[in-house]
Short mmCIF file of C-alpha atoms and ligand atoms in Angstrom, two decimals:
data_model
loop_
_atom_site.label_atom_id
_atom_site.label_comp_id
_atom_site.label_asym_id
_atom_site.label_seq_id
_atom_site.Cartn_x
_atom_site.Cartn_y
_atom_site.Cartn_z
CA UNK Y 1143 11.92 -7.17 19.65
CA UNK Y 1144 9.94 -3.90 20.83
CA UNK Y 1145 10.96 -2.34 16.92
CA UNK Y 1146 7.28 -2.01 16.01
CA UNK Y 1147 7.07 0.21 18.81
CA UNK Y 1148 9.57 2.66 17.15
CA UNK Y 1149 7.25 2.55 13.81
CA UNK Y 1150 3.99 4.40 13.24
CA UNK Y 1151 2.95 1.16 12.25
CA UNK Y 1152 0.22 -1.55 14.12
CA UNK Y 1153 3.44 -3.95 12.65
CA UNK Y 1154 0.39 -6.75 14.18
CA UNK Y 1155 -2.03 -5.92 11.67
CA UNK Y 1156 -2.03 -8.69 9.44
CA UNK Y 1157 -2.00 -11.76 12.13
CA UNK Y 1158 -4.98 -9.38 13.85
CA UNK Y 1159 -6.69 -10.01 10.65
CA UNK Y 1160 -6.77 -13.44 10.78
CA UNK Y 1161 -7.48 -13.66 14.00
CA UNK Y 1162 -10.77 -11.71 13.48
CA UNK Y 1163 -11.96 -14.21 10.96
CA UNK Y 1164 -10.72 -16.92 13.21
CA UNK Y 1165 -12.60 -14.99 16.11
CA UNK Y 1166 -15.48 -15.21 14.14
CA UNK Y 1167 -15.65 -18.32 13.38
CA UNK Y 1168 -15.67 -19.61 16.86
CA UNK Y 1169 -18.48 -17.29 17.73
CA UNK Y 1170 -21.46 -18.58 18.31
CA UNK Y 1171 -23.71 -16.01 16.70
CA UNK Y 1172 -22.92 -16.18 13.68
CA UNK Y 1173 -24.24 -17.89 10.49
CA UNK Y 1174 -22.94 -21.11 9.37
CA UNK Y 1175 -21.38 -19.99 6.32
CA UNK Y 1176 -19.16 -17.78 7.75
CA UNK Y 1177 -17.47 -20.68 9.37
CA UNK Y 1178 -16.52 -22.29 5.97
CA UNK Y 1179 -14.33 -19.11 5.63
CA UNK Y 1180 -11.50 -19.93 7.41
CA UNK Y 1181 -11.53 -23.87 6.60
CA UNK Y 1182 -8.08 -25.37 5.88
CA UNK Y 1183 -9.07 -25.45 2.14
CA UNK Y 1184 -9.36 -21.26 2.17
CA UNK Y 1185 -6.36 -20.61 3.95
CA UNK Y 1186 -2.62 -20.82 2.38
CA UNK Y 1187 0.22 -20.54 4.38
CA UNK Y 1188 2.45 -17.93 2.86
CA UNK Y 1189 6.17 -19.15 2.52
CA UNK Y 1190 9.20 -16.89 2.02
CA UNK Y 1191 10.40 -15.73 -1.43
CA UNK Y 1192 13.61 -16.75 -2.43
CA UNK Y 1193 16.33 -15.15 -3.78
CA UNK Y 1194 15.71 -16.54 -7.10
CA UNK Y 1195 12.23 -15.10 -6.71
CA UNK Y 1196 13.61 -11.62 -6.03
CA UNK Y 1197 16.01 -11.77 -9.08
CA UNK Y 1198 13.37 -11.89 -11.55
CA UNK Y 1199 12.66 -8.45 -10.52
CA UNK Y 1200 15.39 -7.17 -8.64
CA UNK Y 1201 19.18 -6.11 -9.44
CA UNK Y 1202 21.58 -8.08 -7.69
CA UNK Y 1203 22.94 -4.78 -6.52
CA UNK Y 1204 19.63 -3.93 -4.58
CA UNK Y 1205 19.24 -7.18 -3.04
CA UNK Y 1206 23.11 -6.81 -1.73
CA UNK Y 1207 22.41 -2.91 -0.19
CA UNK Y 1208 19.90 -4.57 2.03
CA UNK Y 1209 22.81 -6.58 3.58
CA UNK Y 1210 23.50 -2.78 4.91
CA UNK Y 1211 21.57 -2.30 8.56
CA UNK Y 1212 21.78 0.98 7.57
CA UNK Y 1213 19.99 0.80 4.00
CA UNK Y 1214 17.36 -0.89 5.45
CA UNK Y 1215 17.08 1.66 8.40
CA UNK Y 1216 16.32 3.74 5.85
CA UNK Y 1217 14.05 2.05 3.31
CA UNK Y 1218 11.33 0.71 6.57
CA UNK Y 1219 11.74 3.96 8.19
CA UNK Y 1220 12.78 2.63 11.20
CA UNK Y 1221 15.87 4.69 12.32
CA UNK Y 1222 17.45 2.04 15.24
CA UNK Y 1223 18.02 -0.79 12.79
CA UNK Y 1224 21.05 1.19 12.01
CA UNK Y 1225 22.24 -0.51 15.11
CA UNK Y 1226 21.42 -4.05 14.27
CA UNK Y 1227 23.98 -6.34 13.08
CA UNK Y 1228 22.56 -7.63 9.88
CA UNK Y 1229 21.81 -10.68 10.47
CA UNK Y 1230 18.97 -9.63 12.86
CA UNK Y 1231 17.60 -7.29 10.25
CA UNK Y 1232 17.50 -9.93 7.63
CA UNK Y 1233 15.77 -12.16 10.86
CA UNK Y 1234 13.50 -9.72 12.21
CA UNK Y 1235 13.01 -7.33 9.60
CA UNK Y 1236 13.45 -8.58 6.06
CA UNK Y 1237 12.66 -11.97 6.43
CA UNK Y 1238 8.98 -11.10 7.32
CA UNK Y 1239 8.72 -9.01 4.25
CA UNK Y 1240 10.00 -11.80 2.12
CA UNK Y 1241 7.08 -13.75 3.34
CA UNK Y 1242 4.53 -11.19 2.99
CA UNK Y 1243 6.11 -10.97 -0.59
CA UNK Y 1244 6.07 -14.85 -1.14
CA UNK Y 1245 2.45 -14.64 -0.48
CA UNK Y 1246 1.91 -12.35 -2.73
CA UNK Y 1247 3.82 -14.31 -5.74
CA UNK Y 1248 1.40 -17.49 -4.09
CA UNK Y 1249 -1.89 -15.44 -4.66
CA UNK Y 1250 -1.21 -14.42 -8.30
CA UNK Y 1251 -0.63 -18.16 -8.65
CA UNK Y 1252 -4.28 -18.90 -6.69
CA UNK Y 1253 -6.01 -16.31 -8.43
CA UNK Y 1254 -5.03 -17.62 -11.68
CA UNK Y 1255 -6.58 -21.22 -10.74
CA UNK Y 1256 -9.77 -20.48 -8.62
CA UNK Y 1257 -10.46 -16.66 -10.06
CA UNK Y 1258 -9.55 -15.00 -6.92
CA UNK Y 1259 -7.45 -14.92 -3.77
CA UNK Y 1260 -6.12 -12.42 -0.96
CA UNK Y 1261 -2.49 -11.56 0.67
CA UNK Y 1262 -3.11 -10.41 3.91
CA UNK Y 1263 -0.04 -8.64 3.77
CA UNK Y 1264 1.97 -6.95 0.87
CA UNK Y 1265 1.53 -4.39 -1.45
CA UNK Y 1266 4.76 -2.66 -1.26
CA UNK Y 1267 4.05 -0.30 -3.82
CA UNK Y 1268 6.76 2.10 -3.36
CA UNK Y 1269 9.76 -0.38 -3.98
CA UNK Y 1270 10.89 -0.80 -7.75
CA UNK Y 1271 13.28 -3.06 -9.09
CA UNK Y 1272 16.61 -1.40 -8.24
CA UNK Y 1273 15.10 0.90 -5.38
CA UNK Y 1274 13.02 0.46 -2.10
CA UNK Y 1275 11.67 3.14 -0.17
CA UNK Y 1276 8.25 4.21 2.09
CA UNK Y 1277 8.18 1.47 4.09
CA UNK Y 1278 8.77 -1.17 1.10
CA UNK Y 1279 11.66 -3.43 0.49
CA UNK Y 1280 10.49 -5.81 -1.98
CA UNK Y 1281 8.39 -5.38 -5.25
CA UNK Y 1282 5.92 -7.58 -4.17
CA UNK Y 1283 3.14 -6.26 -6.82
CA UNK Y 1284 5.49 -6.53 -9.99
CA UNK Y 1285 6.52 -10.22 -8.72
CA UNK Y 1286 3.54 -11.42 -8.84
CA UNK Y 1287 3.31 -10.35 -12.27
CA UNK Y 1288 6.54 -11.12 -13.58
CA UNK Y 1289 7.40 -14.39 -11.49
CA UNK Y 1290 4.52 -16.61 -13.06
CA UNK Y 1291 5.22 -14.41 -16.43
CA UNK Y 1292 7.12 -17.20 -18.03
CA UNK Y 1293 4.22 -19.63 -17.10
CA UNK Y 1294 1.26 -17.50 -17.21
CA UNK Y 1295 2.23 -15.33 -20.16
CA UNK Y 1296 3.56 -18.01 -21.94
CA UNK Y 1297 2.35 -21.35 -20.74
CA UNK Y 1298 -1.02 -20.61 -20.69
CA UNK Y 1299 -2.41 -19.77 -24.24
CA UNK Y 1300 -3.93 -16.10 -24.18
CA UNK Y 1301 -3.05 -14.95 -21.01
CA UNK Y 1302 -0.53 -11.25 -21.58
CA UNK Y 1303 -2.40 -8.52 -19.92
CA UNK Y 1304 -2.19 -7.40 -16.62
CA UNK Y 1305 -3.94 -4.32 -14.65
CA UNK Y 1306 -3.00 -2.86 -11.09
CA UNK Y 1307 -5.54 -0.52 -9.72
CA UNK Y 1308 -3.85 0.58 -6.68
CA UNK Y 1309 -6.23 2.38 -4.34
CA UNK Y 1310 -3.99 3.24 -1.35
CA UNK Y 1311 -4.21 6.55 -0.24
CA UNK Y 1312 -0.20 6.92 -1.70
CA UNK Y 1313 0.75 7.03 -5.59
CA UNK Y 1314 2.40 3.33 -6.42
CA UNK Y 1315 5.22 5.16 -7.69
CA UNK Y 1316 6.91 1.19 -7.52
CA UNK Y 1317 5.35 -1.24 -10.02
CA UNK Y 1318 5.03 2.32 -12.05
CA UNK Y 1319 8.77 2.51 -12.23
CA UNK Y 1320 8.50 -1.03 -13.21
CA UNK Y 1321 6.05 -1.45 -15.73
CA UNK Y 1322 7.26 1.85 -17.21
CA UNK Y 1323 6.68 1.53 -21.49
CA UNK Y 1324 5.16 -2.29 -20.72
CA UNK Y 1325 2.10 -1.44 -23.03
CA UNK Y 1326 0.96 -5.55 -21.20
CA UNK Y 1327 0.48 -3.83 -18.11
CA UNK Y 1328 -2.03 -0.88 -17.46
CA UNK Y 1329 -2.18 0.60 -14.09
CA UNK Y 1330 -5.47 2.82 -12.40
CA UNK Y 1331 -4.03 4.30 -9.61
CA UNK Y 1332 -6.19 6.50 -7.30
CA UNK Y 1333 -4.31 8.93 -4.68
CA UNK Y 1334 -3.84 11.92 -2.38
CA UNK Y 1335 -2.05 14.36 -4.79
CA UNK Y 1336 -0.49 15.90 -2.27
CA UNK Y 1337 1.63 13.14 0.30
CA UNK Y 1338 4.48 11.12 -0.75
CA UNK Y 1339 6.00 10.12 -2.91
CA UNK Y 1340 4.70 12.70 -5.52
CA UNK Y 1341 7.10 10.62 -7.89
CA UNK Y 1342 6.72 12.77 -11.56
CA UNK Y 1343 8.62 10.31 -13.13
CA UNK Y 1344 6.30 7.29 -12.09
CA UNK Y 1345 3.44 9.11 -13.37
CA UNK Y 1346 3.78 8.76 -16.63
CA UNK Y 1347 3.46 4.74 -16.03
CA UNK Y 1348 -0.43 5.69 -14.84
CA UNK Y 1349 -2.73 4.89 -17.52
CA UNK Y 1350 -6.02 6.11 -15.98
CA UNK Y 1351 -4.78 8.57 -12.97
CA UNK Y 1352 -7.17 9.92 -10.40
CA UNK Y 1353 -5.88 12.60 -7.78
CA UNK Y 1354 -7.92 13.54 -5.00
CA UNK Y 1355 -7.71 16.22 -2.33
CA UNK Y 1356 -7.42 16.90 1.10
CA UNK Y 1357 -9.98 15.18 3.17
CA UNK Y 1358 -11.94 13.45 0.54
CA UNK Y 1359 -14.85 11.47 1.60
CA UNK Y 1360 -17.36 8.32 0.89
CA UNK Y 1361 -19.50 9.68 -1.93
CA UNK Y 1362 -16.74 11.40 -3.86
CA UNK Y 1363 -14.35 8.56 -3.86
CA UNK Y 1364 -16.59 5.57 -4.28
CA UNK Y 1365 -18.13 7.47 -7.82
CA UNK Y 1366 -14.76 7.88 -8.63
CA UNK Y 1367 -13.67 4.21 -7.83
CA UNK Y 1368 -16.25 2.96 -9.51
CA UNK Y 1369 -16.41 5.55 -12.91
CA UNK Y 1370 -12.70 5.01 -13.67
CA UNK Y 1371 -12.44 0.90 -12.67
CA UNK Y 1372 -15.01 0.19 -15.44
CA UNK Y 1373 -13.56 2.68 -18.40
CA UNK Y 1374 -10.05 0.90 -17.23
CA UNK Y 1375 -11.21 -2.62 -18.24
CA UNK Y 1376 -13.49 -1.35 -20.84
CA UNK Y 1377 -9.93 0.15 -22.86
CA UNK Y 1378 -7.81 -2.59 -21.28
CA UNK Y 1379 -9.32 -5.87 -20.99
CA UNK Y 1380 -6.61 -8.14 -18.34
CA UNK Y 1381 -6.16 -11.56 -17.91
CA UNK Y 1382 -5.18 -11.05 -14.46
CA UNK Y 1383 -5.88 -7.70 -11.97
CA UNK Y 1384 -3.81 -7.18 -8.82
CA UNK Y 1385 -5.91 -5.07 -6.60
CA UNK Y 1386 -3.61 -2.67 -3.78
CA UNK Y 1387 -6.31 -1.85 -0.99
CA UNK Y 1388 -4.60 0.35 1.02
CA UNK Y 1389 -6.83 1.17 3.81
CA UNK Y 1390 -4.86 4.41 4.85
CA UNK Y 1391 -7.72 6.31 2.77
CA UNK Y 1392 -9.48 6.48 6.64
CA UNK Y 1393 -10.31 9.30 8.14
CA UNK Y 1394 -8.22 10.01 10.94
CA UNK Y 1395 -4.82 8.56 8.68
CA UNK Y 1396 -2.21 10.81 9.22
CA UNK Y 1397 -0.24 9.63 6.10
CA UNK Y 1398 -3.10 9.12 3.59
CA UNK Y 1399 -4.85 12.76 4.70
CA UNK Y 1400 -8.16 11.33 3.05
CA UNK Y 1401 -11.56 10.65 4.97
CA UNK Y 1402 -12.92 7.75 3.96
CA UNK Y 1403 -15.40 5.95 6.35
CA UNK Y 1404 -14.98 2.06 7.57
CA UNK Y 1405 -18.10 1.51 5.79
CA UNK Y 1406 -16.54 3.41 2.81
CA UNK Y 1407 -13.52 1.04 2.52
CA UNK Y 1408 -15.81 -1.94 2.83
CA UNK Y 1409 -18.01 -0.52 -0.05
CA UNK Y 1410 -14.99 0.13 -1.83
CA UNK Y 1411 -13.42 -3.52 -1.69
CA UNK Y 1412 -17.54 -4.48 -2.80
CA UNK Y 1413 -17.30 -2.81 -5.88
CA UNK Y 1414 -13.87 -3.87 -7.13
CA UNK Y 1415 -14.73 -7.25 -6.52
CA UNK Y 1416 -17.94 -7.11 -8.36
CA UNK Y 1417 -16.63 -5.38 -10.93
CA UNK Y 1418 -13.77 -7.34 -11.42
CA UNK Y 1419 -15.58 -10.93 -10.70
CA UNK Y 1420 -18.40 -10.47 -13.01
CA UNK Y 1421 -16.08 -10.22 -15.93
CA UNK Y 1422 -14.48 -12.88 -15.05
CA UNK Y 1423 -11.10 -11.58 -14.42
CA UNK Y 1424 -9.09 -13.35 -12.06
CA UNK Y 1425 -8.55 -11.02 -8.85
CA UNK Y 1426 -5.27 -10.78 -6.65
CA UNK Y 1427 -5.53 -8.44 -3.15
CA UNK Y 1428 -3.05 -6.76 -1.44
CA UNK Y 1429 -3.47 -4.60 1.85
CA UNK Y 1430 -0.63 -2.66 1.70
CA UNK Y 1431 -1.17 0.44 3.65
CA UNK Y 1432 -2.77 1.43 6.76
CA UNK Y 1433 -2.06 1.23 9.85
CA UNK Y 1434 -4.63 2.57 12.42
CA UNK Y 1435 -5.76 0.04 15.97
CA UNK Y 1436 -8.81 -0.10 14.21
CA UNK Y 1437 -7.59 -0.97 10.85
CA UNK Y 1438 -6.88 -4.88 11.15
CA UNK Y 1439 -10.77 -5.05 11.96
CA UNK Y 1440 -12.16 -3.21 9.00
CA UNK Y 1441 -10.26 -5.59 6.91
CA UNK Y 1442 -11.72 -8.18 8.87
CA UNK Y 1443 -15.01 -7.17 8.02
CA UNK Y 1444 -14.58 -6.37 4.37
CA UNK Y 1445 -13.56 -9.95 3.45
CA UNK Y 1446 -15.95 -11.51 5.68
CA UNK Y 1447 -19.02 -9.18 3.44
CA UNK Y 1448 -16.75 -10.40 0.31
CA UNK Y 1449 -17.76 -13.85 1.69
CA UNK Y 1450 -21.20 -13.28 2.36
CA UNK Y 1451 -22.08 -11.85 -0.88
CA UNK Y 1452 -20.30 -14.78 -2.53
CA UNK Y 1453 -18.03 -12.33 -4.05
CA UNK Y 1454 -14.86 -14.58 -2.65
CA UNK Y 1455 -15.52 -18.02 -1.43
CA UNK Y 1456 -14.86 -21.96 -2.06
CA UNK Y 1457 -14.51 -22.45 -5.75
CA UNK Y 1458 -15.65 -25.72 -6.96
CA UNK Y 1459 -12.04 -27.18 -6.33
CA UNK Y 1460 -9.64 -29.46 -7.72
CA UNK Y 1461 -7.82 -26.32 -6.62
CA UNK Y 1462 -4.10 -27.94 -6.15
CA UNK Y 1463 -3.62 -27.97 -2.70
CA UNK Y 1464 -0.82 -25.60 -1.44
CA UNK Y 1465 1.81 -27.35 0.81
CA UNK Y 1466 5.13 -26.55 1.72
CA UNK Y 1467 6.51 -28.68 -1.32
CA UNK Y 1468 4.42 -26.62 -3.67
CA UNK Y 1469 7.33 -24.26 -5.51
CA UNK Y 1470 6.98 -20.64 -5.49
CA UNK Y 1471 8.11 -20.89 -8.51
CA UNK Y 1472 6.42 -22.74 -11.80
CA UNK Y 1473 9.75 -24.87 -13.48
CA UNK Y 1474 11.44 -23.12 -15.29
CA UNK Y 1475 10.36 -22.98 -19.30
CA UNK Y 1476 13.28 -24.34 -21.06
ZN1 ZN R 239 -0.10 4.26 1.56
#
């Protein structure tokens, strides 16, 4: 509707990313294995979460202010929805997000089965339960740890720990509001001390907090990736880690105010993943922030060197096929 033009968003980012791959695998020059990347059995089409979905985490009181054009004008920072009648903002507006959400639920569910899977959208880390805000609407990270709760924490013998390291260039101040006194859940969360939301309150949620400067760059932030990942799952060992890889750490972000280099964010997904993967914790990814012409690319490229170090890839799969009559939701334990 010409609305992403209003938005310091690229709102085309995350079909750009899957075009890339897509591009890629119709180019000619490149190796073989690369083409297996985007075959029918790697890709899951996300489907929208429902309302039942959202009420495992949200009030019934948020979930109604966002039948407000004027909430929601507010909460995506995008002023003119104010003019829409509703039901074009839940349409064109919310309806998207509760897709990008629903994948997210979907890929705590994959990573669960096959050790690993990506959301190329999500990560709304600023929304909590009861509030939305920067850009977010939906809780996307804490649903996909408290949707399958009832059938990963308690179906599935041993499985009650959960980590977030959330390495967008912004403090998750959402899922910290959330998982506030949940001693199940630890969260690493790596950020720009000095841009939104600066949330106090949030902080205390952090379990292993790391606040960087102005203008930091590769070296710096990679060490300090790397250094506090590994104490994080040496004092907290998860059953599951959701993994927010905002890539509005790059230089030349006017939100995120950090410098990191394409190469740097490429490195940075590397390590997490090889951390992560070799001790065989299952790995959920989010992209959340980020949202420079060039920035649909370097995610692109990241998951295509995740590929070609074997770091993601076909697992060796009775991997349930998802369809559209696959429920977002496990049935319900009685
Ligand atoms: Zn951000």
């Amino acid at each position: 509707m010409g609305l992403e033009k209003l938005h310091p968003f690229d709102a085309g980012k995350w079909g750009k990313v899957i075009g890339f791959l897509k591009a890629r695998k119709q180019g000619a020059c490149f190796v073989v294995s690369e083409e297996k990347l985007l075959s029918d059995s790697m890709l899951v089409e996300a489907r929208e979460a429902s309302e039942e979905d959202l009420l495992v985490v949200h009030t019934r009181r948020y979930l109604n202010e966002l039948k407000w054009s004027f909430a929601v004008a507010t909460i995506t920072e995008i002023p003119p929805v104010i003019f829409l009648p509703n039901f074009l903002v839940q349409r064109k507006v919310l309806r998207p997000l509760r897709t990008q959400t629903g994948g997210t639920i979907m890929a705590g569910k994959l990573a669960m089965e096959r050790g690993w899977a990506i959301n190329v959208g999500g990560g709304f880390h600023h929304c909590s339960s009861d509030r939305g805000g920067g850009f977010c609407a939906y809780a996307d990270i804490t649903l996909a740890i408290k949707v399958p709760e009832r059938f990963l924490f308690e179906r599935v013998e041993g499985i009650s720990r959960a980590t977030i390291v959330d390495l967008d260039a912004h403090q998750g101040n959402g899922h910290e509001r959330d998982f506030m006194g949940d001693s199940r859940v630890y969260i690493l969360d790596v950020y720009n001390r000095h841009i939104y939301p600066g949330d106090g309150f949030a902080k205390q949620a952090i379990r292993r907090k790391v606040e960087l400067e102005w203008g930091t760059e590769d070296d710096e932030y990679l060490t300090k990736v790397e250094r506090n990942l590994e104490r994080a799952l040496r004092e907290h060992p998860p059953d599951v880690l959701v993994y927010n890889a905002g890539t509005d750490i790059l230089e030349g972000d006017r939100l995120g105010g950090l410098s990191i280099s394409p190469q740097g964010i490429v490195k940075r997904d590397e390590l997490v993943f090889r951390v992560v993967r070799s001790q065989q914790v299952p790995i959920l990814m989010v992209t959340s922030g980020g949202y420079q012409k060039r920035t649909a690319r370097i995610i692109a490229d990241s998951i295509l060197n995740l590929y070609n170090l074997g770091l993601i890839g076909p697992e060796p799969s009775d991997v349930s096929a998802q369809n559209s009559d696959t429920p977002l939701l496990p049935p319900e334990v009685p």
